[in-house]
PDB file of C-alpha atoms and ligand atoms in Angstrom:
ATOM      1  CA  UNK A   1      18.832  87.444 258.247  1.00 61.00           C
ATOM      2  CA  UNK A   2      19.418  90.273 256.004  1.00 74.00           C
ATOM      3  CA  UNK A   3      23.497  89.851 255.780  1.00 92.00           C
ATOM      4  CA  UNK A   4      26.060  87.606 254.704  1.00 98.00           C
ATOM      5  CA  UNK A   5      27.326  85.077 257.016  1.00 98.00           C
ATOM      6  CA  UNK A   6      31.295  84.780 256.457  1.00 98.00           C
ATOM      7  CA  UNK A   7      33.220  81.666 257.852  1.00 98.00           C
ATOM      8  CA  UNK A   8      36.431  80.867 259.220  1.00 98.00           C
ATOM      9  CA  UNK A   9      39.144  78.341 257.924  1.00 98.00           C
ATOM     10  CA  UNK A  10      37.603  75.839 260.341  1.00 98.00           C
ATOM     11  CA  UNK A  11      34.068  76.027 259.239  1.00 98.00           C
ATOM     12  CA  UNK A  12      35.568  76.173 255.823  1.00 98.00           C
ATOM     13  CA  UNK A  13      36.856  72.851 256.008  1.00 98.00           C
ATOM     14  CA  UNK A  14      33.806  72.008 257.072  1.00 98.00           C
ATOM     15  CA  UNK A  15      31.795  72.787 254.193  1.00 98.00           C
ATOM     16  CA  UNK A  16      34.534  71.419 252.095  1.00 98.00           C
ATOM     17  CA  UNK A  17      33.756  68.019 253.379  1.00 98.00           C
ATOM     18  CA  UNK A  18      30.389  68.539 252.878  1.00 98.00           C
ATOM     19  CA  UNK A  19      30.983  69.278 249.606  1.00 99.00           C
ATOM     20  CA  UNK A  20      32.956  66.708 248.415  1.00 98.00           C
ATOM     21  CA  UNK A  21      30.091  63.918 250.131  1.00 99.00           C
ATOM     22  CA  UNK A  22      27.527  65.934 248.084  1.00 99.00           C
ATOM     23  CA  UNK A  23      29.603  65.955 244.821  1.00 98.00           C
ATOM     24  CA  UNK A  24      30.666  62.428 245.128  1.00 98.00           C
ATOM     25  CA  UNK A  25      26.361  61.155 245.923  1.00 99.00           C
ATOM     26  CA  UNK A  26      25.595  62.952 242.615  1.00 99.00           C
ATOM     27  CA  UNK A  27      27.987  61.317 240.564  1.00 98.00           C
ATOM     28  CA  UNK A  28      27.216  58.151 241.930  1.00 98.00           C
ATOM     29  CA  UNK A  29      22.955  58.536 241.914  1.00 99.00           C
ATOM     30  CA  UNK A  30      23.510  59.787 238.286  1.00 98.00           C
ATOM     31  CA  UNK A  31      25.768  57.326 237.104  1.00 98.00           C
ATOM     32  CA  UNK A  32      22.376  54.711 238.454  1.00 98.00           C
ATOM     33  CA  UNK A  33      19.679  57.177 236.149  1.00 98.00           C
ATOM     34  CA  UNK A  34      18.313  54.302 233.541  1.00 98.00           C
ATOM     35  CA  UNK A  35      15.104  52.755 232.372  1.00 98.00           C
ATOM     36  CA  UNK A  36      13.324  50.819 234.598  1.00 98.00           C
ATOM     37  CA  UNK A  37      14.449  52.701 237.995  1.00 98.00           C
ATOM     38  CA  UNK A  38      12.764  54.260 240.712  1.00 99.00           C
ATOM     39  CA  UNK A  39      13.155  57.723 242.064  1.00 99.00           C
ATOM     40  CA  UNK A  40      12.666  56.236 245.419  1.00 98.00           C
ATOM     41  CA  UNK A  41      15.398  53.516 244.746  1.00 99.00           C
ATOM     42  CA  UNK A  42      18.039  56.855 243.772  1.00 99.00           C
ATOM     43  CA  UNK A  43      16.936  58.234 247.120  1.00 99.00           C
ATOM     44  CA  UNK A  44      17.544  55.467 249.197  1.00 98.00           C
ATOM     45  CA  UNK A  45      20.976  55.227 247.734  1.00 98.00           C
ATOM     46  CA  UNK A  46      21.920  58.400 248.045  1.00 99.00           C
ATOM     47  CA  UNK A  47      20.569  58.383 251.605  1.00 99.00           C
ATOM     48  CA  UNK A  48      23.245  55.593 252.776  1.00 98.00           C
ATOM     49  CA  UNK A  49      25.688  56.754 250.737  1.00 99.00           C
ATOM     50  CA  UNK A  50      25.933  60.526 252.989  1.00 99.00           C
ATOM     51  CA  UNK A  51      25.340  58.600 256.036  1.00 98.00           C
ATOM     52  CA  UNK A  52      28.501  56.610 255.618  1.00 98.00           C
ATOM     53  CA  UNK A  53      30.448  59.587 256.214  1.00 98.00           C
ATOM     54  CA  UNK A  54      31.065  60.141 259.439  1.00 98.00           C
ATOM     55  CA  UNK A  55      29.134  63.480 260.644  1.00 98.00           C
ATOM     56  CA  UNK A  56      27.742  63.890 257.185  1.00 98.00           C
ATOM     57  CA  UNK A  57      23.575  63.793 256.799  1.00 98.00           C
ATOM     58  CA  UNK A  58      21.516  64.319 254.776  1.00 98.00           C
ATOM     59  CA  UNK A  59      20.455  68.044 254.468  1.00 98.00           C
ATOM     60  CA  UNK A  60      17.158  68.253 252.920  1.00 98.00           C
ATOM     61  CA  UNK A  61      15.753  65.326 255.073  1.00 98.00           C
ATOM     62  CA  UNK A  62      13.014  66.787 257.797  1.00 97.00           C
ATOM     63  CA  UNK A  63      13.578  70.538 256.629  1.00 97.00           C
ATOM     64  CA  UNK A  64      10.188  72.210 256.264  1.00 96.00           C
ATOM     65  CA  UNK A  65       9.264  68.504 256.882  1.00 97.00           C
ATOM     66  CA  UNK A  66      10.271  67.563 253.589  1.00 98.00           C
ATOM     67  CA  UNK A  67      10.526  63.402 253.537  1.00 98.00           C
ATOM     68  CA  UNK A  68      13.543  62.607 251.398  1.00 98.00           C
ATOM     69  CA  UNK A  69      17.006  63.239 250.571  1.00 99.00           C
ATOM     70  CA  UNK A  70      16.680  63.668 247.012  1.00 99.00           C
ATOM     71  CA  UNK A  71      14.579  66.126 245.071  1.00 99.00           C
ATOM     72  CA  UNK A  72      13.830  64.099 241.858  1.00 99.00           C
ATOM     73  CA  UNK A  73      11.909  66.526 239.500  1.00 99.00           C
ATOM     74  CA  UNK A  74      11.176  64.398 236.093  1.00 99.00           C
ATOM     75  CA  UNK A  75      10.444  66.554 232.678  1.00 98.00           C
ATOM     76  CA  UNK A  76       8.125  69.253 233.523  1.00 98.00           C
ATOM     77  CA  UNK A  77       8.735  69.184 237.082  1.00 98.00           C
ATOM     78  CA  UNK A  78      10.919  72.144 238.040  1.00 98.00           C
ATOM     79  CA  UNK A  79      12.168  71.370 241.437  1.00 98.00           C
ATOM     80  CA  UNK A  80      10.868  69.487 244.875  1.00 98.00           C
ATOM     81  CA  UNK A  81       9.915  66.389 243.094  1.00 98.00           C
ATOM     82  CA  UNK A  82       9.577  64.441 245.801  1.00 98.00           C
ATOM     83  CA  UNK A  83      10.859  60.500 245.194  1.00 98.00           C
ATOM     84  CA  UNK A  84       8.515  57.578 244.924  1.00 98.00           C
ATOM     85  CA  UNK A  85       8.340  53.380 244.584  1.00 98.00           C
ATOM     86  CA  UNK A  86       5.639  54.505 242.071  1.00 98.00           C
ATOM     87  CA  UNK A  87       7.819  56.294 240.033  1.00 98.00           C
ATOM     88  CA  UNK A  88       9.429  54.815 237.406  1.00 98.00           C
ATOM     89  CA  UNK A  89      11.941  56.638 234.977  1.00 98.00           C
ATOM     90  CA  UNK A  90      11.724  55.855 231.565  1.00 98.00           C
ATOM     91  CA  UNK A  91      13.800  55.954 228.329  1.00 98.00           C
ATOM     92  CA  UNK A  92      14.033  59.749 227.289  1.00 98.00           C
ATOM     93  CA  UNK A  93      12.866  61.303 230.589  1.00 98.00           C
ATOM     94  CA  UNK A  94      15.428  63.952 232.438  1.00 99.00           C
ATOM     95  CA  UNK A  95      15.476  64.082 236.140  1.00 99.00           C
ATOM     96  CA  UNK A  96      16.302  66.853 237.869  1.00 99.00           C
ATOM     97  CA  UNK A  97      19.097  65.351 240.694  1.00 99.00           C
ATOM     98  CA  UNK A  98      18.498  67.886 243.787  1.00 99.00           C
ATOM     99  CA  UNK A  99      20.660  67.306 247.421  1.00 99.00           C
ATOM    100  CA  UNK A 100      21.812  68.549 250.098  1.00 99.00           C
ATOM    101  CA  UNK A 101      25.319  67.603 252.971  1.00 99.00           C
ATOM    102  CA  UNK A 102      25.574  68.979 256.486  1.00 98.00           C
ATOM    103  CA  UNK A 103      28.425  69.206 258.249  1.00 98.00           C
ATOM    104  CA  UNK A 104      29.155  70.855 261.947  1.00 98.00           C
ATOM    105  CA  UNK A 105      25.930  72.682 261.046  1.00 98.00           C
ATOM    106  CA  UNK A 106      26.975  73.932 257.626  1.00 98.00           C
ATOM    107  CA  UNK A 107      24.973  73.352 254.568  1.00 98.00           C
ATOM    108  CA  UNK A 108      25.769  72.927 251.184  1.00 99.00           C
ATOM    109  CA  UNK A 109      23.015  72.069 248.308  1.00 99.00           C
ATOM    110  CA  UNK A 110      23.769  71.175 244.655  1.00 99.00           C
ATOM    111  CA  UNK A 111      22.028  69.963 241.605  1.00 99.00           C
ATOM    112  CA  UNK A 112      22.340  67.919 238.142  1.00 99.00           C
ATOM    113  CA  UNK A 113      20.056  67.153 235.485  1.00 99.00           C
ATOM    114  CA  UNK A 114      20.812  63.715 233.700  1.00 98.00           C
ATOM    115  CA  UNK A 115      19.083  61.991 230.965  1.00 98.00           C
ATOM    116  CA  UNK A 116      17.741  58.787 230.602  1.00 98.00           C
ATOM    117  CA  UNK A 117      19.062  56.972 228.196  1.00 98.00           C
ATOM    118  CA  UNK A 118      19.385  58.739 225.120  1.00 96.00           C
ATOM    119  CA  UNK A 119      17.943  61.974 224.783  1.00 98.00           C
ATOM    120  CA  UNK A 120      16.343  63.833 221.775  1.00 98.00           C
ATOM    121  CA  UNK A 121      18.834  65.989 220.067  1.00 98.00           C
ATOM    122  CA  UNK A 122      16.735  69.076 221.020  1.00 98.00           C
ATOM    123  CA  UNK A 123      16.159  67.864 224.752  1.00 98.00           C
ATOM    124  CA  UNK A 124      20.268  67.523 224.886  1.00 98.00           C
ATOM    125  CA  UNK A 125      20.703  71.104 224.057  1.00 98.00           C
ATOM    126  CA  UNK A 126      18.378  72.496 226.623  1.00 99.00           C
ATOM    127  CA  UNK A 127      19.783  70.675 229.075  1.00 99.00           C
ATOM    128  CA  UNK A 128      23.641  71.247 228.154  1.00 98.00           C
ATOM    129  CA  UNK A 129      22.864  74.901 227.871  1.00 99.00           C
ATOM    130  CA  UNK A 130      21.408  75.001 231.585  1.00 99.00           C
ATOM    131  CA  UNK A 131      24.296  73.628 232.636  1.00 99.00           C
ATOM    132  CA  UNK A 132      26.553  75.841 230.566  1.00 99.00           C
ATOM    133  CA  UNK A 133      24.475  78.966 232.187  1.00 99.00           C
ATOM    134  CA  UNK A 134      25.635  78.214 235.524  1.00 99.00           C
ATOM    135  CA  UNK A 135      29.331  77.100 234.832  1.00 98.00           C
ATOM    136  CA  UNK A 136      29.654  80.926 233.254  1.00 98.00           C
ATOM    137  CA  UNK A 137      28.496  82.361 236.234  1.00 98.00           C
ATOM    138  CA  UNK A 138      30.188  80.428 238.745  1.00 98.00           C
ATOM    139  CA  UNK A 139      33.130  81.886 236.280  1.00 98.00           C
ATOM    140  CA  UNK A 140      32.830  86.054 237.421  1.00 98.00           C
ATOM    141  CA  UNK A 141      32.293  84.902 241.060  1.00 98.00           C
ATOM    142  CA  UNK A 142      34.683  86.602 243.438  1.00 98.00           C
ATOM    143  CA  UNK A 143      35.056  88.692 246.060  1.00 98.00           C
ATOM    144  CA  UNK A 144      32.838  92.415 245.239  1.00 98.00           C
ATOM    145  CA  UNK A 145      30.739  90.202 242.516  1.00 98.00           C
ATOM    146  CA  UNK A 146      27.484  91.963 242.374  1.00 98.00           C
ATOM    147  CA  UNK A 147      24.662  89.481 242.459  1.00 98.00           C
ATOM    148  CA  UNK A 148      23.111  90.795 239.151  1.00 98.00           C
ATOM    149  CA  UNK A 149      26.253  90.090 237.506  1.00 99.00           C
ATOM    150  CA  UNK A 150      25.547  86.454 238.480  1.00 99.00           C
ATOM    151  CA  UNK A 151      21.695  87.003 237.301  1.00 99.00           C
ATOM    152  CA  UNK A 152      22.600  88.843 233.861  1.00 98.00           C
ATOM    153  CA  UNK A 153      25.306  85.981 232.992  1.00 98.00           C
ATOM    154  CA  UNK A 154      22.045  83.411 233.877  1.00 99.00           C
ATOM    155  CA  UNK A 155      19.300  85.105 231.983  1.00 98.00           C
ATOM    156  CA  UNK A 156      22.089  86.068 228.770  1.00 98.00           C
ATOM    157  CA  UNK A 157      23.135  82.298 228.515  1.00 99.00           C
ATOM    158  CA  UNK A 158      19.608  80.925 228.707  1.00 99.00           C
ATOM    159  CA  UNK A 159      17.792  83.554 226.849  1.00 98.00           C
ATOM    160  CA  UNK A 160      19.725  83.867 224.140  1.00 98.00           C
ATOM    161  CA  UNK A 161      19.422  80.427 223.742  1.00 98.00           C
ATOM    162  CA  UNK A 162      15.617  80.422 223.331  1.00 98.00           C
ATOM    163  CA  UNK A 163      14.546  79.028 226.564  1.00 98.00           C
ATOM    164  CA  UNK A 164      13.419  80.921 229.447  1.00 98.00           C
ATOM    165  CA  UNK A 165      14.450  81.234 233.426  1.00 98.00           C
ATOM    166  CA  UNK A 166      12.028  80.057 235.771  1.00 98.00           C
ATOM    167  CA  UNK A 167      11.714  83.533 237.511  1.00 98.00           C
ATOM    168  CA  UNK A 168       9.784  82.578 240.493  1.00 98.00           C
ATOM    169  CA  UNK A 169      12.567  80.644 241.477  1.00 98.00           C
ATOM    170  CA  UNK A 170      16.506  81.100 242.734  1.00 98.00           C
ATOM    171  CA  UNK A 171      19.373  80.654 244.148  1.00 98.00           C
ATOM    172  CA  UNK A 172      20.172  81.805 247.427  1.00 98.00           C
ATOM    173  CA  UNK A 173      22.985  82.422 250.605  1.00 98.00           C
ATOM    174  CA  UNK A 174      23.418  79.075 252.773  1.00 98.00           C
ATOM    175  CA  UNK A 175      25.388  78.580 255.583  1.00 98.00           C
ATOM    176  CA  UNK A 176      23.857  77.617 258.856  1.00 98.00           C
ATOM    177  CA  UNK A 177      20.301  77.170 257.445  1.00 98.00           C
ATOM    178  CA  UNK A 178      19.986  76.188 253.837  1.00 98.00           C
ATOM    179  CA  UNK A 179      18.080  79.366 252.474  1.00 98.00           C
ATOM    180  CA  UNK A 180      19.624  82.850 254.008  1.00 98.00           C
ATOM    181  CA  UNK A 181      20.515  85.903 252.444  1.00 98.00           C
ATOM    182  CA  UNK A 182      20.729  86.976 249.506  1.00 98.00           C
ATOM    183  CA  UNK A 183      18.076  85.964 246.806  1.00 98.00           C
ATOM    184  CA  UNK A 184      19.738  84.778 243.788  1.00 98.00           C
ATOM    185  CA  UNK A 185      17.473  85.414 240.466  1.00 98.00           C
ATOM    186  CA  UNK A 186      18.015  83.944 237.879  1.00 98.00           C
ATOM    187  CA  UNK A 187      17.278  86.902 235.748  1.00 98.00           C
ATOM    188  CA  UNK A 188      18.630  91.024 236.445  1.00 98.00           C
ATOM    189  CA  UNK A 189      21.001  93.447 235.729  1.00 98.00           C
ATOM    190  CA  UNK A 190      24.719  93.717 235.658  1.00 98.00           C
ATOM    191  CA  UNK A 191      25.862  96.015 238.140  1.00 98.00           C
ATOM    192  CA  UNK A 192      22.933  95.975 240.633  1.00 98.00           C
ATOM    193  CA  UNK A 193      22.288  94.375 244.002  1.00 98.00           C
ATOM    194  CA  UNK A 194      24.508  93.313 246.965  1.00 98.00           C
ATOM    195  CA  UNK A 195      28.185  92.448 246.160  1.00 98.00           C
ATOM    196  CA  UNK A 196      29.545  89.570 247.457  1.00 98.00           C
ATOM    197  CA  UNK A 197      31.800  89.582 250.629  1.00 98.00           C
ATOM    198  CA  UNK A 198      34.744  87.010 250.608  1.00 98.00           C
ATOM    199  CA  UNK A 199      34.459  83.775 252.657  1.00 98.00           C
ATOM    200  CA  UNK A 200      30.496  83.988 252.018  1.00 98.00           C
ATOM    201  CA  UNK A 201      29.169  81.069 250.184  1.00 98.00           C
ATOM    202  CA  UNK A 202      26.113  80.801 247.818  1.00 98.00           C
ATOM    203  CA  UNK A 203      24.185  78.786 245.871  1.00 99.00           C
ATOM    204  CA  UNK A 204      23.233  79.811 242.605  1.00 99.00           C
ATOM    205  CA  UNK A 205      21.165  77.210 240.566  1.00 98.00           C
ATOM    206  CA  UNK A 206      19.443  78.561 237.141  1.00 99.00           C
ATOM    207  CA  UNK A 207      16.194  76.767 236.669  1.00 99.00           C
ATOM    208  CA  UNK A 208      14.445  76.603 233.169  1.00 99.00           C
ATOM    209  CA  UNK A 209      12.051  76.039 230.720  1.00 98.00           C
ATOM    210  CA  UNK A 210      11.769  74.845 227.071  1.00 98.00           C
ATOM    211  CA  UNK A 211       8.370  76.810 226.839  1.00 98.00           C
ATOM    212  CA  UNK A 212       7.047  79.427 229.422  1.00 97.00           C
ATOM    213  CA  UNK A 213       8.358  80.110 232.929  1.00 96.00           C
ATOM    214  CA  UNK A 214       4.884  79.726 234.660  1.00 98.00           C
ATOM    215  CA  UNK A 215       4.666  77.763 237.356  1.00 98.00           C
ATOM    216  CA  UNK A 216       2.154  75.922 239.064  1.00 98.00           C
ATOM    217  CA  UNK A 217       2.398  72.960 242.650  1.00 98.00           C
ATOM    218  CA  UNK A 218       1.209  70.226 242.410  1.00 97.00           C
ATOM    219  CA  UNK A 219      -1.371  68.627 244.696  1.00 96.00           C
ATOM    220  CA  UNK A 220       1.382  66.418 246.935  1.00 95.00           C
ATOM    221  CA  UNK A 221       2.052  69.521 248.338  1.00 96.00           C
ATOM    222  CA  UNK A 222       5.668  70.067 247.010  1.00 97.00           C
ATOM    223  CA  UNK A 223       6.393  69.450 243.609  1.00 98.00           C
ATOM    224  CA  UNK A 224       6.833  72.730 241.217  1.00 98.00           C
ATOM    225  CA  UNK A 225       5.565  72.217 237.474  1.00 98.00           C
ATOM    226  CA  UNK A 226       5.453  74.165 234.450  1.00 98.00           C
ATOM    227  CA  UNK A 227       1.969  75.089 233.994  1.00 98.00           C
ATOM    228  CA  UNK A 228       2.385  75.069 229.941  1.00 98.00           C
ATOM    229  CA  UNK A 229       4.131  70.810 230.177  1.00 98.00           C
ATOM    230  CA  UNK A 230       7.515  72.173 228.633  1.00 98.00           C
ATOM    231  CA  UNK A 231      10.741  70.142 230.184  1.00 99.00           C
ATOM    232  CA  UNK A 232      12.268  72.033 232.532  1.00 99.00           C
ATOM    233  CA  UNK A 233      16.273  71.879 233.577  1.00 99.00           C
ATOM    234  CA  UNK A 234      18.195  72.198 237.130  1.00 99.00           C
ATOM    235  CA  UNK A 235      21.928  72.943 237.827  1.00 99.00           C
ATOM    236  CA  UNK A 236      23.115  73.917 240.813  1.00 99.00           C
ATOM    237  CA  UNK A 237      26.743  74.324 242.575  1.00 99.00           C
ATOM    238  CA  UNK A 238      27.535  75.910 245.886  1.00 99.00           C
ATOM    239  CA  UNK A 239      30.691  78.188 245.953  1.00 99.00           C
ATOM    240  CA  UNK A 240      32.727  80.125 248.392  1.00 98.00           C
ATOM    241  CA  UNK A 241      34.035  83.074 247.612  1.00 98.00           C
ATOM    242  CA  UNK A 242      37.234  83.710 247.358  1.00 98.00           C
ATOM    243  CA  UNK A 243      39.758  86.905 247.124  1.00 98.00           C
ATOM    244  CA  UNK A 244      40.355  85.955 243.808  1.00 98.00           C
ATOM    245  CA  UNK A 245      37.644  83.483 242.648  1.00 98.00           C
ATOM    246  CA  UNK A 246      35.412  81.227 243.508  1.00 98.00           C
ATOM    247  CA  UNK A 247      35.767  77.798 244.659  1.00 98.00           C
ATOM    248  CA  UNK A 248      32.807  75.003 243.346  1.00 98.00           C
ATOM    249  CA  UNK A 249      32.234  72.633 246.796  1.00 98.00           C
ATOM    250  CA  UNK A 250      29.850  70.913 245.560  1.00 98.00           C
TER     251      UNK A 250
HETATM  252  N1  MF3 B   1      17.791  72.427 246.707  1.00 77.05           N
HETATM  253  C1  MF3 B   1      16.617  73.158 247.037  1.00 77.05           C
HETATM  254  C2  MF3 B   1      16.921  74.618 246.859  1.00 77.05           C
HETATM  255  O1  MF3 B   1      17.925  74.936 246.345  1.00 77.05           O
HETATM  256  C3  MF3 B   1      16.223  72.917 248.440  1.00 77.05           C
HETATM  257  C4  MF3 B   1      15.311  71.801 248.641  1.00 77.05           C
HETATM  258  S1  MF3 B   1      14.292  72.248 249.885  1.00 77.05           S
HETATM  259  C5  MF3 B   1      13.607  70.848 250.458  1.00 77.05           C
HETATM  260  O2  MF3 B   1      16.162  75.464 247.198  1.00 77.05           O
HETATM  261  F1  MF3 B   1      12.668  71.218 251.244  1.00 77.05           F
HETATM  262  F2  MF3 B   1      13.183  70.148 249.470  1.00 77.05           F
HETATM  263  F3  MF3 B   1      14.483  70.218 251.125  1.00 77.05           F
HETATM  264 CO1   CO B   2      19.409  75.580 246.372  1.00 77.05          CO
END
């Protein structure tokens, strides 16, 4: 698909349910992020959790024939870690927080990145200024937004910071498949690239580095790394766009 998929005020509330489920699971699985627990036990929980909802599942669960309903991508791991019995998070560690609610068809896909236990002064910075990255661009979103004024306002916030944008990967259109048109970077230029119709939604989700923005996979088949070891940092929100704005579901 090479266009944006708009929805009606039905499917809308739709993906506003879904939205709240997803918002609601990462609260909850981060509120459980602490020594001693595994990223399979967060998955489990955040499994049951969406199922209790009536109609609500588990997104990521099966797509691409990925196993869980969690990503859970520890330090250096930049996104699709995949959750284990095996692994344990320990004091200082971040964990990247990754899901994803469907309802009537409709997907929405989010991200935190939480600490565990207390974090190095340092490590708190990089991750608040991730975060910070994608709060000011969910800020200019509305309808006619250009999608390098979302990818500028990313790169600005994180660059000038000192860290870098993991360029290989971005954000993207969702709707009634998870990854659709457009691309999101997380790096461009103000001005350029498709602007945003209203009642669209997208995800946009700045990933990052401490150190370099290579990337290498790791031998389970899905995991993402920095090659260089630096800590790497994942926000995400999807939002529909509005007239006038643009509304955070999840
Ligand atoms: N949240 C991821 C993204 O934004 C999607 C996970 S894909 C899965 O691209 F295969 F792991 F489910
Ligand atoms: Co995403």
């Amino acid at each position: 698909m090479s266009h944006f998929q708009t929805f009606t005020a039905k499917e809308i509330e739709s993906l506003r349910r879904a939205g709240k489920v997803l918002r609601e699971c990462l609260r909850l699985v981060s509120t459980k992020v602490e020594p001693g627990v595994t990223t399979k036990q967060l998955d489990e929980f955040a499994e049951e959790f969406i199922r209790s909802f009536d109609g609500a599942a588990p997104a990521f669960k099966g797509y691409n024939n990925y196993p869980a309903t969690l990503c859970t991508s520890i330090n250096d791991e930049c996104v699709h870690g995949l959750p284990s019995p095996q692994r344990v998070l320990r004091q200082g560690d971040i964990v990247a927080l990754d899901c994803g609610v469907i309802v009537d068809g409709l997907y929405t896909d989010a991200c935190v990145t939480a600490g565990v236990g207390l974090l190095p002064e340092p490590v708190q910075t990089f991750v608040r200024v991730t975060e910070d990255a994608l709060e000011k661009a969910c800020a200019i979103v509305r309808e006619g937004v250009r999608i390098g004024d979302i990818s500028s306002m990313i790169q600005k916030a994180v660059e000038g910071a000192g860290y870098a944008c993991v360029r290989a990967l971005t954000g993207h259109g969702l709707g009634s498949t998870l990854h659709q048109f457009p691309d999101i970077p997380n790096v461009g230029k103000k001005g350029k690239g498709p602007s945003v119709p209203a009642y669209t939604i997208i995800a946009i989700e700045p990933i990052t580095s401490m150190g370099s923005d290579v990337i290498r996979e790791s031998e389970d088949g899905w995991t993402i790394l920095t090659s260089d070891g630096s800590l790497s940092a994942h926000f995400e929100h999807t939002v529909l766009v509005l007239p006038d704005g643009g509304e955070i579901l999840a």
